[in-house]
Every structure is written in C-alpha cells, then in structure tokens.
C-alpha cells in the first residue's frame, strides 16, 4: 500500500485539546466487521459488547514527566530537553531530544530548576535533534527520580496547543499504569474509569496486561510513499507468563480477545509463537503493521481516531479492513468525532 492512501483532511477544530469530562464518557464508534454496520455510542457502552471469560489486553506502561525546561551555561538561553530513554542508570546517561538543537553542542552544560536542582552535560550527538546527556547528580536513584518529577512536565503531544496542567498529570495516564518508561500515553486505555473496570470484572471479563513503553516514534511521520520501505523506531515490551496464559486460554475457548490500543496490539503481534498463541517476552519491537496483515491473537480492538498518514491509522486499517476504516473515518469527520490522544474512541469487533 501507498502512503497517499492514508491521507485525509482533518479540520483543526476536531483535534481534542482537552480530555472528556469523565474518562468513560467520550464518544464510541462501534464497527462490526462482519456486517459493516456502524453504531454511535458512549465509551462506557463497551460493557455490552463483552461477556464472561472474554479478555481485554491492557498496556500498563506509565508515562513519566519527560519534558524539561532548562538553561544553557554562559548564555542562559532557555532550552527544552525531552527525555526519551535512560541508557545507563549508574552513569545517569539519557537519550534526549533538544530544542533549539543548533545551540546545543557536545560539552555544553545545561541547568534545570531555579536553584539548579539538576545539571547535565551533553556528551554526544545522535541525530539532528538527538543528544546523549549525562546528569551530574550524586544522590540516590530515588532522589534523582524525585527531582525529575519536580522539574518535568507531562509530555503532551505537540499538536495539543497549550501548556500541560495539573489535570494532565492525572488524565494523560491510564488508571492501570504501573511500569514507568513511556513518553506518550497508550491513549485507548485513557477511556477506562475505575467504575467501568469494576463493571467489566463483575460481568466476568478478564484483563491481561502487557507493557510496551511508548516512544516518540509513535508520532514520527512516514516519509516514504512505499510503506515497505518505512522503518519503525524500536520500543521495549514485556509480556509475563501469567498474562500469556490468560490470553491463550481465551484463544483455546474461542472467546473475544480485545487489544486495547495499537501499543497492546504491537506487543502481542511481536510475541506470537509458531502455533499462533501468545508467548512471554522481554524484548524490543520495531514491528510495522499495515494492510494487508494477518493478525494472530486479538479478534477485536479499541483505539482512538488517528492522524492522517500515521502508522497507527495504518494498523487500524489492517485490522478493520482498509475500505471499511476509510469509510468510518469519513463518518467520524461528518459526525464531528474528536481526534488524537484526548479524543473519542472506536471499537472494532
């Protein structure tokens, strides 16, 4: 398939800059793959599509406050440092993006916080905006993390045109987030409230958890027309044996298995055994899913509405069928569904 097949015009007014008032009250579009029917619901109505012993697969990664603002030594110029991932815990080495990049050179020292709570030194260039930095900090890892928490800002995507607030700290995080390591939220999971989770449990729906630490590659644009030439960024994922067992029992019993979000789907599709069951894993994946693609584990999916030409839209189109999803997006535009991280949701069954 070609990149241009995933182009559509998205009015700025449909980009969700804020979350819905309540997590489970965003709108929900339901796509029925067998009949081609489209329904318009509220997210908590998801309850009526799942039964006893069906399984939902959740990504329990936790977003950390990855956006820091500091000053460059000597000039005092303000710089933004976006923490991508920790390369070495003992040496406090981090892979980061810097802005404005042209001013940040190897050897520069960067100061964060009014009283220079953290100081870092640039030790290497990685890409045009990428750097490796070392934090010069003598305290414990716990104290270091606390300082990142104090100084860091919720890493809202750039298309949300406002500063992060205290509300974002809670709402740009799923209620089942456990393992810190993501620089972007697994957004389909943001729609689950504690009350909805409880009601699903009472109905007998089981939850299996996977961890996939979402990187900035999620937002990286595809720049080749021939999709077979696109390379995804690598992301770390972990699947425990107990969670694989829950999913595999549901496969054997022919139950509904729902991947909550493209990140959960990427994780499970990266850990398929030779007999098409889910295996435990602790690895990195750079899997790129686009049509046509034969899915092995999940037979339903919850996702948000994605950007034109994004790898996320390509995966959803592979799962729901290109023409069906294309039509659903046209309906979503007409019905004024809200798009992106804080937007509305889609269930494909």
Short mmCIF file of C-alpha atoms in Angstrom, two decimals:
data_model
loop_
_atom_site.label_atom_id
_atom_site.label_comp_id
_atom_site.label_asym_id
_atom_site.label_seq_id
_atom_site.Cartn_x
_atom_site.Cartn_y
_atom_site.Cartn_z
CA UNK A 1 0.00 0.00 0.00
CA UNK A 2 1.00 3.61 -0.51
CA UNK A 3 1.30 6.46 1.99
CA UNK A 4 -1.07 8.65 -0.05
CA UNK A 5 -3.89 6.13 0.54
CA UNK A 6 -3.96 7.24 4.19
CA UNK A 7 -4.35 10.95 3.51
CA UNK A 8 -7.46 12.86 4.61
CA UNK A 9 -8.23 16.43 5.62
CA UNK A 10 -8.66 16.87 9.34
CA UNK A 11 -10.09 20.23 10.45
CA UNK A 12 -8.16 21.78 13.36
CA UNK A 13 -11.47 22.06 15.24
CA UNK A 14 -11.70 18.26 15.59
CA UNK A 15 -8.33 17.91 17.37
CA UNK A 16 -9.10 17.27 21.05
CA UNK A 17 -7.10 19.71 23.17
CA UNK A 18 -8.66 18.53 26.41
CA UNK A 19 -9.97 15.18 27.71
CA UNK A 20 -13.71 14.50 28.03
CA UNK A 21 -15.15 15.49 31.41
CA UNK A 22 -15.29 11.86 32.56
CA UNK A 23 -12.94 9.18 31.25
CA UNK A 24 -15.67 6.74 30.20
CA UNK A 25 -17.97 9.35 28.61
CA UNK A 26 -16.04 10.06 25.42
CA UNK A 27 -17.95 9.02 22.30
CA UNK A 28 -17.51 5.49 20.94
CA UNK A 29 -17.93 4.44 17.33
CA UNK A 30 -18.56 0.69 17.01
CA UNK A 31 -17.55 -1.04 13.77
CA UNK A 32 -18.99 -4.51 13.09
CA UNK A 33 -16.58 -6.22 10.69
CA UNK A 34 -18.98 -8.99 9.63
CA UNK A 35 -21.99 -6.81 8.75
CA UNK A 36 -20.31 -3.47 8.01
CA UNK A 37 -22.66 -1.78 10.47
CA UNK A 38 -21.53 1.39 12.32
CA UNK A 39 -23.01 2.39 15.69
CA UNK A 40 -22.60 5.59 17.71
CA UNK A 41 -22.33 5.08 21.47
CA UNK A 42 -20.66 6.41 24.64
CA UNK A 43 -17.45 4.67 25.77
CA UNK A 44 -18.99 3.02 28.85
CA UNK A 45 -21.38 1.18 26.47
CA UNK A 46 -18.36 -1.00 25.64
CA UNK A 47 -19.67 -3.11 28.53
CA UNK A 48 -22.49 -4.51 26.40
CA UNK A 49 -20.13 -5.94 23.75
CA UNK A 50 -18.18 -8.26 26.07
CA UNK A 51 -19.16 -11.31 28.13
CA UNK A 52 -17.93 -13.73 30.78
CA UNK A 53 -14.40 -15.06 30.02
CA UNK A 54 -13.73 -12.56 27.22
CA UNK A 55 -10.30 -10.93 27.61
CA UNK A 56 -9.11 -7.35 27.30
CA UNK A 57 -5.37 -6.78 26.85
CA UNK A 58 -4.17 -3.56 28.51
CA UNK A 59 -0.85 -1.77 28.19
CA UNK A 60 0.24 -0.92 31.76
CA UNK A 61 3.15 1.35 30.83
CA UNK A 62 3.39 4.57 32.83
CA UNK A 63 4.17 7.98 31.33
CA UNK A 64 6.93 9.89 33.09
CA UNK A 65 7.26 13.71 33.06
CA UNK A 66 9.66 13.68 30.12
CA UNK A 67 9.67 17.36 29.10
CA UNK A 68 12.20 19.52 30.96
CA UNK A 69 12.97 23.23 30.51
CA UNK A 70 16.42 24.47 31.44
CA UNK A 71 19.11 27.00 30.65
CA UNK A 72 22.37 26.73 28.80
CA UNK A 73 25.54 27.70 30.68
CA UNK A 74 27.08 31.11 29.96
CA UNK A 75 24.30 32.36 27.62
CA UNK A 76 21.40 31.39 29.89
CA UNK A 77 19.32 30.60 26.77
CA UNK A 78 16.15 28.60 27.50
CA UNK A 79 16.22 25.08 26.10
CA UNK A 80 13.73 22.22 26.03
CA UNK A 81 15.06 18.74 26.75
CA UNK A 82 12.75 15.82 26.01
CA UNK A 83 13.88 12.65 27.81
CA UNK A 84 13.46 9.65 25.50
CA UNK A 85 15.04 6.84 27.47
CA UNK A 86 17.59 6.03 30.14
CA UNK A 87 20.68 4.43 28.63
CA UNK A 88 22.62 3.74 31.82
CA UNK A 89 21.20 4.07 35.32
CA UNK A 90 24.55 4.18 37.17
CA UNK A 91 26.06 6.83 34.86
CA UNK A 92 22.70 8.66 34.54
CA UNK A 93 23.06 8.68 30.76
CA UNK A 94 19.94 9.58 28.79
CA UNK A 95 18.93 9.66 25.15
CA UNK A 96 17.13 13.01 24.61
CA UNK A 97 15.83 15.47 22.03
CA UNK A 98 16.80 19.12 22.39
CA UNK A 99 15.24 22.31 21.10
CA UNK A 100 16.65 24.59 19.70
CA UNK A 101 19.12 21.91 18.58
CA UNK A 102 21.56 24.17 16.72
CA UNK A 103 22.58 25.80 20.02
CA UNK A 104 23.28 22.61 21.95
CA UNK A 105 26.76 21.17 21.40
CA UNK A 106 28.84 18.39 22.94
CA UNK A 107 30.45 19.71 26.13
CA UNK A 108 27.65 22.21 26.93
CA UNK A 109 26.27 22.15 30.46
CA UNK A 110 22.51 22.50 30.99
CA UNK A 111 20.91 23.72 34.24
CA UNK A 112 17.39 22.84 35.40
CA UNK A 113 15.32 24.43 38.16
CA UNK A 114 15.59 27.77 39.98
CA UNK A 115 18.39 26.53 42.23
CA UNK A 116 19.98 24.24 39.59
CA UNK A 117 18.27 21.20 41.08
CA UNK A 118 19.72 19.16 38.21
CA UNK A 119 22.72 19.78 35.99
CA UNK A 120 23.51 17.81 32.83
CA UNK A 121 26.37 17.68 30.37
CA UNK A 122 25.96 16.97 26.65
CA UNK A 123 28.25 14.02 25.81
CA UNK A 124 27.26 13.03 22.26
CA UNK A 125 25.18 13.87 19.17
CA UNK A 126 22.81 11.13 17.98
CA UNK A 127 20.54 12.66 15.32
CA UNK A 128 19.89 16.23 14.15
CA UNK A 129 17.88 16.96 17.32
CA UNK A 130 19.09 14.00 19.35
CA UNK A 131 21.77 14.12 22.05
CA UNK A 132 23.13 11.88 24.79
CA UNK A 133 23.34 13.74 28.10
CA UNK A 134 24.74 12.79 31.49
CA UNK A 135 23.12 14.14 34.64
CA UNK A 136 25.74 15.20 37.19
CA UNK A 137 23.94 14.06 40.33
CA UNK A 138 25.44 12.42 43.42
CA UNK A 139 22.26 11.42 45.28
CA UNK A 140 20.35 8.13 45.18
CA UNK A 141 18.30 7.00 42.20
CA UNK A 142 15.17 7.69 44.26
CA UNK A 143 16.26 11.32 44.84
CA UNK A 144 17.13 11.70 41.16
CA UNK A 145 13.68 10.45 40.10
CA UNK A 146 12.03 12.77 42.60
CA UNK A 147 13.84 15.74 41.01
CA UNK A 148 12.71 14.67 37.52
CA UNK A 149 9.17 14.50 38.94
CA UNK A 150 9.51 18.05 40.36
CA UNK A 151 11.04 19.57 37.23
CA UNK A 152 9.42 17.53 34.47
CA UNK A 153 6.21 18.34 32.65
CA UNK A 154 3.59 15.91 31.33
CA UNK A 155 4.77 15.24 27.76
CA UNK A 156 1.61 16.23 25.90
CA UNK A 157 1.98 15.75 22.14
CA UNK A 158 2.95 18.92 20.23
CA UNK A 159 -0.41 19.06 18.43
CA UNK A 160 -2.10 19.87 21.76
CA UNK A 161 -1.64 23.62 21.58
CA UNK A 162 -1.46 24.51 25.27
CA UNK A 163 0.78 24.07 28.29
CA UNK A 164 0.43 20.94 30.40
CA UNK A 165 -1.59 21.43 33.61
CA UNK A 166 -2.02 19.59 36.90
CA UNK A 167 -5.09 17.87 35.39
CA UNK A 168 -2.93 16.39 32.62
CA UNK A 169 -0.73 14.67 35.21
CA UNK A 170 -3.74 12.52 36.09
CA UNK A 171 -5.62 12.37 32.78
CA UNK A 172 -2.67 11.71 30.44
CA UNK A 173 -2.15 8.45 32.35
CA UNK A 174 -4.26 5.28 32.40
CA UNK A 175 -5.72 4.21 35.74
CA UNK A 176 -3.84 0.89 35.38
CA UNK A 177 -0.40 2.46 34.67
CA UNK A 178 2.32 0.62 36.64
CA UNK A 179 5.72 0.47 34.96
CA UNK A 180 7.36 3.81 34.20
CA UNK A 181 9.02 4.19 30.82
CA UNK A 182 6.64 5.76 28.27
CA UNK A 183 6.97 9.25 26.80
CA UNK A 184 3.45 9.09 25.36
CA UNK A 185 0.28 7.58 26.81
CA UNK A 186 -1.31 4.44 25.37
CA UNK A 187 -4.34 6.57 24.63
CA UNK A 188 -7.08 3.96 24.05
CA UNK A 189 -6.63 3.00 27.71
CA UNK A 190 -7.34 6.56 28.88
CA UNK A 191 -11.09 5.92 28.46
CA UNK A 192 -11.26 3.30 31.22
CA UNK A 193 -12.56 4.54 34.59
CA UNK A 194 -12.35 2.57 37.84
CA UNK A 195 -16.13 2.14 37.80
CA UNK A 196 -16.14 0.76 34.25
CA UNK A 197 -13.29 -1.65 35.06
CA UNK A 198 -15.27 -2.89 38.07
CA UNK A 199 -18.41 -3.40 35.97
CA UNK A 200 -16.45 -5.32 33.34
CA UNK A 201 -14.95 -7.51 36.09
CA UNK A 202 -18.41 -8.20 37.57
CA UNK A 203 -19.53 -9.30 34.12
CA UNK A 204 -16.67 -11.83 34.08
CA UNK A 205 -14.39 -10.03 31.61
CA UNK A 206 -10.73 -10.84 32.33
CA UNK A 207 -7.78 -8.49 31.95
CA UNK A 208 -4.35 -9.46 30.70
CA UNK A 209 -1.61 -6.84 30.97
CA UNK A 210 1.36 -6.23 28.73
CA UNK A 211 3.95 -3.46 28.97
CA UNK A 212 5.07 -1.56 25.89
CA UNK A 213 6.97 1.64 26.63
CA UNK A 214 5.62 4.05 24.04
CA UNK A 215 8.37 6.11 22.40
CA UNK A 216 8.22 9.26 20.30
CA UNK A 217 8.34 7.07 17.20
CA UNK A 218 4.59 6.78 17.70
CA UNK A 219 4.32 10.33 16.33
CA UNK A 220 7.10 10.12 13.74
CA UNK A 221 5.80 10.82 10.27
CA UNK A 222 6.14 8.33 7.43
CA UNK A 223 8.25 9.90 4.71
CA UNK A 224 8.24 7.19 2.03
CA UNK A 225 5.38 6.56 -0.40
CA UNK A 226 6.17 2.81 -0.48
CA UNK A 227 5.22 1.59 3.01
CA UNK A 228 7.50 -1.46 2.79
CA UNK A 229 10.44 0.97 2.98
CA UNK A 230 9.38 2.61 6.29
CA UNK A 231 11.35 1.69 9.43
CA UNK A 232 9.70 1.92 12.85
CA UNK A 233 11.54 3.06 15.97
CA UNK A 234 12.22 0.25 18.42
CA UNK A 235 10.17 0.07 21.65
CA UNK A 236 10.67 -2.16 24.67
CA UNK A 237 7.88 -4.59 25.58
CA UNK A 238 7.31 -7.18 28.28
CA UNK A 239 4.71 -9.97 28.47
CA UNK A 240 4.57 -12.13 31.61
CA UNK A 241 3.75 -15.84 31.52
CA UNK A 242 0.56 -15.41 33.61
CA UNK A 243 -0.84 -12.87 31.14
CA UNK A 244 0.08 -15.03 28.14
CA UNK A 245 -1.78 -17.90 29.87
CA UNK A 246 -4.97 -15.81 30.26
CA UNK A 247 -4.88 -14.89 26.55
CA UNK A 248 -4.08 -18.43 25.37
CA UNK A 249 -6.96 -19.92 27.36
CA UNK A 250 -9.29 -17.41 25.67
CA UNK A 251 -7.88 -18.42 22.26
CA UNK A 252 -8.49 -22.09 23.06
CA UNK A 253 -12.04 -21.34 24.27
CA UNK A 254 -12.76 -19.14 21.21
CA UNK A 255 -13.57 -16.09 23.35
CA UNK A 256 -13.39 -12.44 22.36
CA UNK A 257 -9.87 -11.09 22.80
CA UNK A 258 -9.68 -7.31 22.63
CA UNK A 259 -6.41 -5.41 22.21
CA UNK A 260 -6.88 -2.08 23.97
CA UNK A 261 -4.85 0.25 21.79
CA UNK A 262 -2.32 -0.02 18.98
CA UNK A 263 0.51 -0.43 21.51
CA UNK A 264 -1.07 -3.55 23.06
CA UNK A 265 -1.62 -4.88 19.54
CA UNK A 266 2.02 -4.26 18.59
CA UNK A 267 3.23 -6.03 21.72
CA UNK A 268 1.14 -9.18 21.23
CA UNK A 269 1.81 -9.37 17.49
CA UNK A 270 5.53 -9.21 18.31
CA UNK A 271 5.26 -12.27 20.57
CA UNK A 272 3.35 -14.84 18.51
CA UNK A 273 4.51 -18.46 18.80
CA UNK A 274 4.72 -20.88 15.87
CA UNK A 275 1.28 -22.30 16.78
CA UNK A 276 -0.26 -18.80 16.84
CA UNK A 277 -0.51 -18.40 20.59
CA UNK A 278 0.99 -15.67 22.78
CA UNK A 279 4.37 -16.28 24.36
CA UNK A 280 6.05 -14.44 27.25
CA UNK A 281 8.69 -11.93 26.18
CA UNK A 282 11.08 -9.24 27.34
CA UNK A 283 12.37 -7.68 24.15
CA UNK A 284 12.33 -4.73 21.75
CA UNK A 285 9.99 -4.49 18.78
CA UNK A 286 10.15 -2.43 15.62
CA UNK A 287 7.17 -4.21 14.05
CA UNK A 288 5.28 -2.14 11.47
CA UNK A 289 1.73 -3.35 10.78
CA UNK A 290 -0.05 -2.10 7.65
CA UNK A 291 -2.55 -3.68 5.21
CA UNK A 292 -2.69 -6.47 4.28
CA UNK A 293 -1.75 -8.18 7.55
CA UNK A 294 -2.89 -11.45 9.16
CA UNK A 295 -3.49 -10.90 12.90
CA UNK A 296 -2.84 -13.90 15.18
CA UNK A 297 -4.11 -13.07 18.69
CA UNK A 298 -6.81 -10.39 19.05
CA UNK A 299 -10.18 -10.56 17.28
CA UNK A 300 -11.38 -7.14 18.48
CA UNK A 301 -9.72 -3.81 19.15
CA UNK A 302 -10.29 -0.49 20.92
CA UNK A 303 -8.45 2.52 19.54
CA UNK A 304 -8.67 6.29 19.18
CA UNK A 305 -9.02 8.31 15.96
CA UNK A 306 -5.58 8.86 14.49
CA UNK A 307 -3.72 11.37 12.36
CA UNK A 308 -3.67 11.22 8.56
CA UNK A 309 -0.78 9.14 7.19
CA UNK A 310 0.16 7.80 10.65
CA UNK A 311 1.41 4.27 11.34
CA UNK A 312 -1.42 3.98 13.89
CA UNK A 313 -4.07 4.59 11.23
CA UNK A 314 -2.31 2.02 9.03
CA UNK A 315 -2.50 -0.64 11.76
CA UNK A 316 -6.19 0.07 12.41
CA UNK A 317 -6.87 -0.16 8.66
CA UNK A 318 -5.09 -3.52 8.55
CA UNK A 319 -7.29 -4.78 11.41
CA UNK A 320 -10.66 -3.37 10.35
CA UNK A 321 -10.14 -3.54 6.59
CA UNK A 322 -8.90 -0.56 4.57
CA UNK A 323 -12.20 0.38 2.87
CA UNK A 324 -14.31 -0.10 6.00
CA UNK A 325 -12.00 2.02 8.18
CA UNK A 326 -11.67 4.67 5.46
CA UNK A 327 -15.47 4.95 5.35
CA UNK A 328 -15.67 5.02 9.18
CA UNK A 329 -13.25 7.96 9.24
CA UNK A 330 -15.41 9.83 6.73
CA UNK A 331 -18.38 9.23 9.03
CA UNK A 332 -16.29 10.38 12.03
CA UNK A 333 -15.44 13.65 10.27
CA UNK A 334 -19.07 14.24 9.35
CA UNK A 335 -20.29 13.40 12.89
CA UNK A 336 -17.54 15.58 14.41
CA UNK A 337 -15.81 12.91 16.47
CA UNK A 338 -12.78 14.23 18.37
CA UNK A 339 -9.35 13.06 17.19
CA UNK A 340 -5.98 12.11 18.75
CA UNK A 341 -4.81 11.40 22.29
CA UNK A 342 -7.63 13.11 24.20
CA UNK A 343 -10.22 12.30 21.54
CA UNK A 344 -13.02 9.77 21.10
CA UNK A 345 -12.75 6.00 20.69
CA UNK A 346 -13.50 3.27 18.20
CA UNK A 347 -14.32 -0.39 18.90
CA UNK A 348 -13.79 -2.84 16.04
CA UNK A 349 -15.46 -6.22 16.57
#
